[in-house]
Coordinates of C-alpha atoms and ligand atoms in Angstrom, one line a residue:
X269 CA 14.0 137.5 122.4
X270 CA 17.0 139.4 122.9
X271 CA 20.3 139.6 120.3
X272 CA 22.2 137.4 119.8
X273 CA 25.9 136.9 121.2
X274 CA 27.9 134.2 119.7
X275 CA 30.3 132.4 121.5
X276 CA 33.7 131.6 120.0
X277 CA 35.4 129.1 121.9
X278 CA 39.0 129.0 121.7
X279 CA 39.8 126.2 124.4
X280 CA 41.4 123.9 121.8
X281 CA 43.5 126.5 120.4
X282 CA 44.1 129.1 123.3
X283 CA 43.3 127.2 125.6
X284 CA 45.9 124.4 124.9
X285 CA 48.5 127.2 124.9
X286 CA 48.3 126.9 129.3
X287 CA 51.5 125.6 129.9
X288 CA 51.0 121.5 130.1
X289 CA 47.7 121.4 129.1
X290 CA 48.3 120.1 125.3
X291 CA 46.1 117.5 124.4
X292 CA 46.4 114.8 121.3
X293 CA 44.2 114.3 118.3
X294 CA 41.4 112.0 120.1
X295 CA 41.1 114.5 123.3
X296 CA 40.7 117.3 120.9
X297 CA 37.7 115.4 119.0
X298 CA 36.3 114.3 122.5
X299 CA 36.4 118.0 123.7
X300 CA 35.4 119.2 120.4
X301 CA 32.5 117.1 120.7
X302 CA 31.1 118.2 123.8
X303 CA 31.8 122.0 122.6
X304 CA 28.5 121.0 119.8
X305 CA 26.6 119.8 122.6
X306 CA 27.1 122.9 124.8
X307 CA 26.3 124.7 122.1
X308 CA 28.7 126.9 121.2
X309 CA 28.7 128.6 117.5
X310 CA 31.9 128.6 117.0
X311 CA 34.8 126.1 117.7
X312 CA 38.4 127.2 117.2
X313 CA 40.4 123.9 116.8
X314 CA 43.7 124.8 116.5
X315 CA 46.4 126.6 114.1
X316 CA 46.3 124.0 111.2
X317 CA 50.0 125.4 109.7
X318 CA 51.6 124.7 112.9
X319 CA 52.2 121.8 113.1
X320 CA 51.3 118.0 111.9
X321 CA 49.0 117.4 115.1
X322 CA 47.0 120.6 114.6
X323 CA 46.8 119.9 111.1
X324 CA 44.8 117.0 111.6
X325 CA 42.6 117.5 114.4
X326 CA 41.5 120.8 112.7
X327 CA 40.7 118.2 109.9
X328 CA 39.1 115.7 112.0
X329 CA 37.0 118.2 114.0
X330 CA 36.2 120.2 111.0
X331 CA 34.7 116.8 109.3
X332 CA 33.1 114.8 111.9
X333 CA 31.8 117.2 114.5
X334 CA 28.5 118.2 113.6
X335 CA 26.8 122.0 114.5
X336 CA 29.1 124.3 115.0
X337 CA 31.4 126.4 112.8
X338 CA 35.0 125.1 112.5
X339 CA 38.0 127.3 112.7
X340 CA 41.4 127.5 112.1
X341 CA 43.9 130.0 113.1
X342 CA 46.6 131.6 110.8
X343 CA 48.8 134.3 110.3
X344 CA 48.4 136.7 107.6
X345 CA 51.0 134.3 105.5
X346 CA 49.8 132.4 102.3
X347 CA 51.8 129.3 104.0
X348 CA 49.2 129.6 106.9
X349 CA 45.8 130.5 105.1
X350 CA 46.8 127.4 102.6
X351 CA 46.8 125.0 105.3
X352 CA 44.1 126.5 107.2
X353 CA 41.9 125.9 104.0
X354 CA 44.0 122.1 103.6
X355 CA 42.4 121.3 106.8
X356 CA 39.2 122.5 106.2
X357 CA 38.0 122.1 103.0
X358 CA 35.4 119.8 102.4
X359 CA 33.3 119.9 105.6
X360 CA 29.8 121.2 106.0
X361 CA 30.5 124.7 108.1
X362 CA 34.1 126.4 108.1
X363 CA 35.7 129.4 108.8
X364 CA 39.8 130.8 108.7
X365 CA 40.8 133.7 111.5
X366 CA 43.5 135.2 109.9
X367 CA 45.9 137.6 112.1
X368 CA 48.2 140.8 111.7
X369 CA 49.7 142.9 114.3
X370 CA 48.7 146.4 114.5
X371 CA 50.4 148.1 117.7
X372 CA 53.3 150.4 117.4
X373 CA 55.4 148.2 119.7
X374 CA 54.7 144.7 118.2
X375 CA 55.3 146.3 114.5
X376 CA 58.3 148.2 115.8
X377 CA 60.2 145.0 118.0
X378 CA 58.9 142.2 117.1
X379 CA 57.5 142.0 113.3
X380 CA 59.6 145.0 111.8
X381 CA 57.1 145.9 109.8
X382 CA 55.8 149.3 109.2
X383 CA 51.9 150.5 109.9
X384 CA 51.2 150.5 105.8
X385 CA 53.2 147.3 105.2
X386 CA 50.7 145.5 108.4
X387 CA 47.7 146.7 106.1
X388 CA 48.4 145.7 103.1
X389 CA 49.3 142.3 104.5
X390 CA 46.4 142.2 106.3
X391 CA 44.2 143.0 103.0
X392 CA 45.5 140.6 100.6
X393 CA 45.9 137.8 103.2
X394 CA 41.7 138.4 104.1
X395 CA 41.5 138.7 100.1
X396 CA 43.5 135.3 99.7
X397 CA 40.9 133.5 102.8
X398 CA 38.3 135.1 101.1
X399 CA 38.7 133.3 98.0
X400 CA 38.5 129.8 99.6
X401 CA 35.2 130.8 102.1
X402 CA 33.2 133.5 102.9
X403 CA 33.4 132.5 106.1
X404 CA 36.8 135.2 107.0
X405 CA 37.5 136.5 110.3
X406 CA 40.5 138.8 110.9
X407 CA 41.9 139.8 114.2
X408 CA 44.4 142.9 114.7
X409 CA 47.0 142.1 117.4
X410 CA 47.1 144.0 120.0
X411 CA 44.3 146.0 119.0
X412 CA 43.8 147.7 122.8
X413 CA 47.3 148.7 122.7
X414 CA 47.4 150.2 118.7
X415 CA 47.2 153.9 117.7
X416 CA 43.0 154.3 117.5
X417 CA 43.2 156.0 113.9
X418 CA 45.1 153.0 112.6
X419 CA 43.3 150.4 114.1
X420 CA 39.7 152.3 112.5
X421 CA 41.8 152.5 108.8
X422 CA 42.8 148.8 109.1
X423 CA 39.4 147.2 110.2
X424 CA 37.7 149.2 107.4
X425 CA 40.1 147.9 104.6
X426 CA 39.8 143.9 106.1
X427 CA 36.1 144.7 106.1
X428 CA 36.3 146.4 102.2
X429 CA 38.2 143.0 101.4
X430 CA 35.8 140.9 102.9
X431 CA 36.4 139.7 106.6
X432 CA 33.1 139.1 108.0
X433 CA 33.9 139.0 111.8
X434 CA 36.4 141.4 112.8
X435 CA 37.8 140.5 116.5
X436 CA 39.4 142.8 118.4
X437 CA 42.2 141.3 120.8
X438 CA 43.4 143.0 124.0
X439 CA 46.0 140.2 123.5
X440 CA 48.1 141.4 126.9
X441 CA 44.9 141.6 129.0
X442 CA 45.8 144.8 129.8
X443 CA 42.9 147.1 128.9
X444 CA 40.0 148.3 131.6
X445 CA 36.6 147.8 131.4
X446 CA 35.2 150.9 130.6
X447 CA 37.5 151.8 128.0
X448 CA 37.7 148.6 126.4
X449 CA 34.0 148.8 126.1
X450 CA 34.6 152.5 124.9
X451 CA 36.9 151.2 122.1
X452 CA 34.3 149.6 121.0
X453 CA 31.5 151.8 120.7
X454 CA 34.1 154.1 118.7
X455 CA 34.8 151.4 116.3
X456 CA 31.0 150.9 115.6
X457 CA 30.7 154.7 115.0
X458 CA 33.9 155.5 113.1
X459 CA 35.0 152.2 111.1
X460 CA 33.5 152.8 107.4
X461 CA 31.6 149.7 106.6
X462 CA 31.2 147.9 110.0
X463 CA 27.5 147.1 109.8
X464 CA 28.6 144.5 107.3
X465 CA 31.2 142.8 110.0
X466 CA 30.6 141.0 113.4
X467 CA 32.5 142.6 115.9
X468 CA 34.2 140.2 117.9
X469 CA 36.4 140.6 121.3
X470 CA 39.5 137.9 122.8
X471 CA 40.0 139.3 126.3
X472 CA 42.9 138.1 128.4
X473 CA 42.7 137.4 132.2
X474 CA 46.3 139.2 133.0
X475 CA 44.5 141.2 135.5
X476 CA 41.9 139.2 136.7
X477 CA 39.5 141.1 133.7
X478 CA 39.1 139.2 130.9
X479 CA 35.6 138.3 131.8
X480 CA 35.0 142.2 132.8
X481 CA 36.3 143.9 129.5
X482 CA 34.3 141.0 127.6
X483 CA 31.1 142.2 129.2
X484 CA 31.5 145.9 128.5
X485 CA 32.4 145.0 125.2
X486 CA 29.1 143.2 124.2
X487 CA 27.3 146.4 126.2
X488 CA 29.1 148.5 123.7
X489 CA 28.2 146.3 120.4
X490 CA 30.1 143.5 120.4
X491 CA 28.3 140.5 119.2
X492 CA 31.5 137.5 119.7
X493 CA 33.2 136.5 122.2
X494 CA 35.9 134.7 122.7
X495 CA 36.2 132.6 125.3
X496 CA 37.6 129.0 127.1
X497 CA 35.8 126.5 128.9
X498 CA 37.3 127.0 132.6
X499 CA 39.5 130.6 132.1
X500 CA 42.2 128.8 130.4
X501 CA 44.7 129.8 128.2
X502 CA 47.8 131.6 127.3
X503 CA 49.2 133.3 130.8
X504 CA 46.5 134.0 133.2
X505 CA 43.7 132.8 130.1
X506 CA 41.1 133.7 128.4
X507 CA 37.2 134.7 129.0
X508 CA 36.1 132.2 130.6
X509 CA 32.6 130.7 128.7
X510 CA 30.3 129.2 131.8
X511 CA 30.7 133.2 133.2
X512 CA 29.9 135.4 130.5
X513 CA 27.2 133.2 129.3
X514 CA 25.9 132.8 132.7
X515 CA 26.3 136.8 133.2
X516 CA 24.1 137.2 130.1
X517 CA 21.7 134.7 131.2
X518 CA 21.0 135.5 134.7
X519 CA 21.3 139.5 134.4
X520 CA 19.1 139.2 130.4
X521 CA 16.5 141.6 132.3
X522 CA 18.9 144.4 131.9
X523 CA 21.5 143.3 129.4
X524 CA 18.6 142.0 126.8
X525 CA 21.2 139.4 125.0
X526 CA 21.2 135.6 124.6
X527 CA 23.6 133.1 123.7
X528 CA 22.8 129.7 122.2
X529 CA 24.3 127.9 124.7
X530 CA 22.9 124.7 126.2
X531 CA 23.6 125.8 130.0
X532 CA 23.0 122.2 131.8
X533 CA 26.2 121.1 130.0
X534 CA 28.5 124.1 131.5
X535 CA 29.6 122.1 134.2
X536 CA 30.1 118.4 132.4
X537 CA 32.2 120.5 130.3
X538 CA 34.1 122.3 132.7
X539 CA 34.5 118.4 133.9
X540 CA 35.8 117.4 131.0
X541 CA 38.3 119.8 130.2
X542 CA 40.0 119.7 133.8
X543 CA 40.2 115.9 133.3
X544 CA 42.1 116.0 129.8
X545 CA 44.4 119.0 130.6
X546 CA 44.7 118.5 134.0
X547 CA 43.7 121.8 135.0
X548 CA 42.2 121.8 138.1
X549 CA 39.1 124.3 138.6
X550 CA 39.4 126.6 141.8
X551 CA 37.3 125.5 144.3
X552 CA 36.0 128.9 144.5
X553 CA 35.9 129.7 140.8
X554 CA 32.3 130.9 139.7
X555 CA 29.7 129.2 137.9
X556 CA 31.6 125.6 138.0
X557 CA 33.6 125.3 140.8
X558 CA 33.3 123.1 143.7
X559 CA 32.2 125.5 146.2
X560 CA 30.0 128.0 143.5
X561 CA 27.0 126.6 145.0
X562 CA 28.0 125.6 148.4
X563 CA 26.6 127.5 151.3
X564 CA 28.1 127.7 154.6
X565 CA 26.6 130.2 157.0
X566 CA 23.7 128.7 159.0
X567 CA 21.9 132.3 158.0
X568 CA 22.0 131.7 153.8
X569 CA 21.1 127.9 154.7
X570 CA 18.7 128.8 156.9
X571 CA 17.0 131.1 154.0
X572 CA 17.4 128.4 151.7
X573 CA 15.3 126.1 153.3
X574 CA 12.4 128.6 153.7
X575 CA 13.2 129.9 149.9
X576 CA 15.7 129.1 147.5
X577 CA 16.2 132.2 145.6
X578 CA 16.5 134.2 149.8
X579 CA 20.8 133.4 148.4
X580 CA 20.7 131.8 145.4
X581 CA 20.9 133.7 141.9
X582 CA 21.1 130.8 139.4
X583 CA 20.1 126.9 140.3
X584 CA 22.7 124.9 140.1
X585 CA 20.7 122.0 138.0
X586 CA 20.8 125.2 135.5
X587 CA 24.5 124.3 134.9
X588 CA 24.1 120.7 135.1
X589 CA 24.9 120.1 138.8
X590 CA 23.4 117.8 139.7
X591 CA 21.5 117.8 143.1
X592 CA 22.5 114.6 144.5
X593 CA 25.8 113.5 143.6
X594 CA 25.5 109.9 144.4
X595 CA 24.4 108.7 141.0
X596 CA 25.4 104.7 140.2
X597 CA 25.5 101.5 142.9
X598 CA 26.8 98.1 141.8
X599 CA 23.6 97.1 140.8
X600 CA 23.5 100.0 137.7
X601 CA 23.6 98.6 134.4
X602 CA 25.2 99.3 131.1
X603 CA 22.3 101.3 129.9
X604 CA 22.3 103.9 133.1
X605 CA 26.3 104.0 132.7
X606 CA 26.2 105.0 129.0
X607 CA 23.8 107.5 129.6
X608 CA 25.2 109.3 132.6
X609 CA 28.5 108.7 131.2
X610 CA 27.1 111.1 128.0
X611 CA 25.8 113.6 130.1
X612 CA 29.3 113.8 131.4
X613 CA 30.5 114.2 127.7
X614 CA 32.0 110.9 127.4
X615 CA 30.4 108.9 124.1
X616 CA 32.7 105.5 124.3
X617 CA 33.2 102.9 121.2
X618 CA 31.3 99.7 122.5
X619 CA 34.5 97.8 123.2
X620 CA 35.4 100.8 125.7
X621 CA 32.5 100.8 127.1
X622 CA 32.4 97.1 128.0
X623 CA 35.8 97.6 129.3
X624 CA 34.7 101.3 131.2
X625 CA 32.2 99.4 132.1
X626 CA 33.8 96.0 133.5
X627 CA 36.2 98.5 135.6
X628 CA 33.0 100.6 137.3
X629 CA 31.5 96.7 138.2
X630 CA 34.5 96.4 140.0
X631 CA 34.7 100.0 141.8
X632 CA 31.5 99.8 142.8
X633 CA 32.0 96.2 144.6
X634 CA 35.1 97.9 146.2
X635 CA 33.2 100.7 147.0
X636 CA 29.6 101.0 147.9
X637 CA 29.0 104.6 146.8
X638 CA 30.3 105.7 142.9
X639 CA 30.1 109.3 141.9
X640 CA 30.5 111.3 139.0
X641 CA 34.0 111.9 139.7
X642 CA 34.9 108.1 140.2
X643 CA 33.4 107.7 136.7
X644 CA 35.1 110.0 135.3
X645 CA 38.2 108.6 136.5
X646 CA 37.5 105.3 135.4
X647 CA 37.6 106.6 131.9
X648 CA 40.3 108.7 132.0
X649 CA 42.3 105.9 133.5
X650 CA 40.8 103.1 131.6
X651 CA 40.3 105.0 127.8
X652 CA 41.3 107.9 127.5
X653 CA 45.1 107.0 128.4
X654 CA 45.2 104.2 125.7
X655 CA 44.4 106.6 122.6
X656 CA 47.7 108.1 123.5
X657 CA 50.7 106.5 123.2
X658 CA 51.3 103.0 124.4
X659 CA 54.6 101.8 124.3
X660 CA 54.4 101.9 128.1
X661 CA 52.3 99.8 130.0
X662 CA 52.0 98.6 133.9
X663 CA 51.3 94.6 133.9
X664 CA 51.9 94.2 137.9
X665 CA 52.9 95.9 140.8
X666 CA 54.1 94.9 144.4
X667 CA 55.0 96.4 147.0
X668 CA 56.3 96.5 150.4
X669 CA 56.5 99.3 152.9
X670 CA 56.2 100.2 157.1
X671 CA 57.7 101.2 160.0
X672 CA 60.7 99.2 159.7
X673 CA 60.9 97.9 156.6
X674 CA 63.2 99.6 153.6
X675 CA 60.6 100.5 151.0
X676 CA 60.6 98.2 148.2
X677 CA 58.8 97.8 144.9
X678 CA 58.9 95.2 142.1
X679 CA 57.5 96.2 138.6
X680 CA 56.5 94.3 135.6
X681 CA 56.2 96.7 132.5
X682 CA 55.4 96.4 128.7
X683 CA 58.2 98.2 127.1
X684 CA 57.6 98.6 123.3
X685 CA 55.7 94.8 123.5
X686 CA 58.6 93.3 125.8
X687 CA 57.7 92.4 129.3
X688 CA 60.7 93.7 132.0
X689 CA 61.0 93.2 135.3
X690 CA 62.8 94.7 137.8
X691 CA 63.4 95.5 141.3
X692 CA 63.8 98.4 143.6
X693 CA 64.4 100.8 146.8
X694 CA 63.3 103.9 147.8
X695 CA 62.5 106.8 150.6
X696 CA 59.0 105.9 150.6
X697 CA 56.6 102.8 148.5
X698 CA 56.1 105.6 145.9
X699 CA 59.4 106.7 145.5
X700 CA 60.9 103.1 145.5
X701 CA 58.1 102.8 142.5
X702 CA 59.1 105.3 140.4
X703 CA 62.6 104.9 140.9
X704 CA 61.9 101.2 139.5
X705 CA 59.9 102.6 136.9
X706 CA 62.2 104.9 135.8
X707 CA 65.4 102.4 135.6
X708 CA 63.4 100.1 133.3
X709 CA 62.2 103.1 131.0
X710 CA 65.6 104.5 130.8
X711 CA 63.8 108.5 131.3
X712 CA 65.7 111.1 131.2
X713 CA 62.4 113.2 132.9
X714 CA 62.4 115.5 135.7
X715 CA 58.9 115.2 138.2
X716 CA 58.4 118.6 138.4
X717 CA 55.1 117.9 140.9
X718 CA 53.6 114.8 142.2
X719 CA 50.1 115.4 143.8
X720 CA 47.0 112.7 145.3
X721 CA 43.7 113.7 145.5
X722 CA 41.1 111.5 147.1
X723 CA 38.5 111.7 144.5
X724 CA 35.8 111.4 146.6
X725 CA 35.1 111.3 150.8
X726 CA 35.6 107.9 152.7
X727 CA 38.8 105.8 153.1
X728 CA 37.5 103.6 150.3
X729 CA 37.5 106.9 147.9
X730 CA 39.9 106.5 144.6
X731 CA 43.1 108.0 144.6
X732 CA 43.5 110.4 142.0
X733 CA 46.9 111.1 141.4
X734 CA 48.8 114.0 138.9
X735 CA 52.4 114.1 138.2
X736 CA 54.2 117.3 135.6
X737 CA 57.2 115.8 134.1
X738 CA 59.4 117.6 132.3
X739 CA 62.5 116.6 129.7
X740 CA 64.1 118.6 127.1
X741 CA 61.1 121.8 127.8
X742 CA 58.3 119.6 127.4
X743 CA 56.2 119.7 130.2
X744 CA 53.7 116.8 130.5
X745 CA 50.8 116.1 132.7
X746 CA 50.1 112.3 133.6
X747 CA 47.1 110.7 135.7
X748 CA 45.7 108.0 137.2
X749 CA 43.1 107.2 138.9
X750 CA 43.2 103.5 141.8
X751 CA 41.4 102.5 145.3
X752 CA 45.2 101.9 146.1
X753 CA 47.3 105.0 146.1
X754 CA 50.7 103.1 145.0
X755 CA 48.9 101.7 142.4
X756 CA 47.3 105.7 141.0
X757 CA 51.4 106.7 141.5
X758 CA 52.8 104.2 139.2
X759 CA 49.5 104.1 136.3
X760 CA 49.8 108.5 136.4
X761 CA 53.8 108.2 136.0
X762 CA 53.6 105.9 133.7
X763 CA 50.7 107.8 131.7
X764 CA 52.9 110.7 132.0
X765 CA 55.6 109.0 129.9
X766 CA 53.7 107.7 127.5
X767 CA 52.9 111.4 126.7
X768 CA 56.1 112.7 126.8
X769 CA 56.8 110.1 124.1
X770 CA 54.1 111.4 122.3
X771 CA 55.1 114.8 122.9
X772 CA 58.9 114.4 121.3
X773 CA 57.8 112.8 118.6
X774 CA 55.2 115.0 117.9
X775 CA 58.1 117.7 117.9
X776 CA 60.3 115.7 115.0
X777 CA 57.0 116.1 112.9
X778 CA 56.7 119.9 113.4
X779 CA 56.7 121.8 110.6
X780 CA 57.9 125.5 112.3
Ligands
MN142 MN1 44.8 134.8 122.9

């Protein structure tokens, strides 16, 4: 046995921070979800004060996810730690990460506050979260970049008032990995009181360390992390989970250190969170990307096939990839669908499952191989997209296009309940579509990126396609998911609307 490390995860709080990559109540509890099954000890759900949204799914999460501890962020303001508590109160396991900052330059330019007027903040706002749980972890801002003798006198007084995780941010991601880890050690040996606190690290990925300084951090006595499924986050993001828990699995003969993590559901997770946010994973990214366990030289494949581990480090069943991809046929039933589609992370409501269901029957007579990813798909495009906003829906689509014809598209939508029809040109079928699409919505949205993705190999593969909108500074990803590429176009613009719909009136509700 080795110690333990505790994994934070902050990709429902953090996380959602990468620009476009906000996700509404149901996606959070989906994600949240799969987070318990992973493993994870801790969930960050959101920032409960900031607005109505957060508000609740820090509720929901905090009341119907079972295992992990639940967590909401909030400034060191009574208005913050009130809600925090608001959202959580009640459920089974809880705790409020409360947050100062402590560098010279935030204090100086941003917060106006002086270094004793940031303590004693901090200390009555840990004293205020302390009387609602015992469960209190406080975070000085910008800790890599704050005076070292200030940063020791702070941490000791959130300690003396009761914080029992004390995470230190290097909130800029600019710290290195040897001095981070160094920062550490001299806040185990100088900080009066610190055996009684968890210390805790949030690394950003600004220069491509995050992962790095979190590592020399937990060498040095750090027993949290805070990380995000995939890397993502604020900027360049966060820690990314499947690496530093695969570092401390796959190197424990040195590092001695073990997380609780479930590590066959690393890459149905990674999986899940691309699909909601739309944040595609590198090809190349470790642990879960497409090509982490790929090899290409005839050499390495040659050594594989005499012995696995002549080039290979960690199997990739280990992370729940799984080794032959072809998994369902037309002749699957219901029973094999609803459990592979929970080892993907997807548990479905029995009239979406008959529906998932119905709409996989008819992929996989249109197509003789089905994949994980055109599952997937299915219920993104079928499910998920209902649970946010319908006042938009696509009812029928035709359209005409070649070498010498003008590109032209009629489309029958469900606007608000009404069905409208209308008719249109364009440069090109998918042009002509969302022109049409566009006229009958009356959107004032600008498609920032329009992108298809063949979801699998084969002419007969679905057509994955992802647009950005953007209107008024929302940005919004939409998707959807057809054999017929027109038809992916017009369902991932449409989705797209619906969530920008969501989206501004999500901003009415806000409370800051
Ligand atoms: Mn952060």
């Amino acid at each position: 046995m080795g110690d333990k490390v505790r994994i934070f995860d902050t990709t429902l709080r953090d996380g959602e921070q990468s620009p476009g990559a906000s996700m509404n109540a149901e996606e959070k509890l989906r994600v949240a979800r799969q987070l318990a099954r992973l493993g994870v000890d801790i969930i960050e759900a959101g920032f409960a004060f900031s607005s109505p949204g957060d508000f609740e799914s820090v509720k929901r999460i905090a009341h119907e996810v079972e295992g992990p501890v639940v967590c909401s962020l909030a400034r060191a303001r009574e208005e913050d730690i009130n809600a925090a508590w608001e959202a959580l109160k009640g459920a089974p396991r809880v705790r409020i990460h409360t947050f100062i900052s402590t560098s010279d330059i935030h204090l100086k330019y941003q917060f106006r506050l002086t270094r004793k007027e940031a303590l004693k903040r901090a200390v009555e706002m840990v004293g205020l979260a302390k009387s609602y749980t015992d469960d209190v972890e406080f975070s000085p801002m910008d800790a890599s970049r704050t005076q070292i003798e200030y940063l020791y006198e702070v941490i000791g007084a959130v300690i003396g008032a009761g914080a029992a995780t004390v995470n230190i941010p290097d909130t800029v991601g600019y710290a290195l990995p040897r001095q981070f880890g160094e920062l550490i050690k001299g806040i185990k040996e100088n900080v009066p009181g610190i055996g009684r606190a968890v210390i805790s690290v949030h690394c950003h990925n600004d220069l491509g360390l995050a992962v790095a300084n979190s590592l020399s951090a937990v060498i040095n006595g750090a027993r949290q992390v805070e990380c995000t499924i995939n890397g993502i986050g604020e900027r360049a993001g966060n820690c990314s989970l499947e690496e530093i828990v695969m570092i401390l699995k796959t190197r424990k003969d040195i590092l001695m250190m073990e997380t609780g993590i479930v590590t066959e559901h690393l890459y149905p997770s990674s999986r899940l969170v691309s699909a909601i946010t739309g944040m595609v994973v590198q090809p190349n990214k470790a642990i879960v990307g497409d090509n982490a366990f790929a090899h290409e030289s005839g050499i390495h494949q040659d050594g594989l096939l005499k012995e696995k581990t002549t080039y290979e480090i960690m199997r990739p069943e280990s992370v729940g990839i799984s080794k032959s991809k072809l998994i369902l046929g037309k002749h699957s039933g219901r029973h094999a669908f609803k459990a592979r589609l929970k080892e993907l992370g997807y548990e479905l409501g029995e009239d979406d499952l008959i529906r998932a269901f119905d709409r996989f029957k008819r992929l996989a007579d249109a197509k003789k191989e089905v994949f994980d990813e055109d599952i997937e798909a299915v219920v993104q495009d079928e499910i998920l997209r209902i649970e946010v906003h319908e006042g938009y829906k696509l009812m029928g689509l035709d359209v005409r296009s070649g070498t010498d014809v003008r590109p032209r598209a009629a489309v029958t939508m469900e606007v608000r309940g009404q069905a409208v029809k209308e008719e249109g040109e364009g440069d090109g079928p998918v042009d002509a579509v969302y022109k049409t699409i566009a006229r009958i919505t009356g959107t004032k949205s600008v498609l920032l990126r329009y992108s298809v993705n063949a979801i699998t190999g084969g002419t007969d593969a679905q057509g994955e396609v992802t647009v950005r909108l953007e209107e008024d500074g929302h940005i919004v990803l939409g998707q959807g998911a057809h054999p017929d590429i027109i038809v992916a176009s017009a369902r991932a613009y449409i989705n797209a609307l619906n969530r920008l719909e969501y989206k501004k009136k999500e901003k009415r509700e806000r409370l800051v």
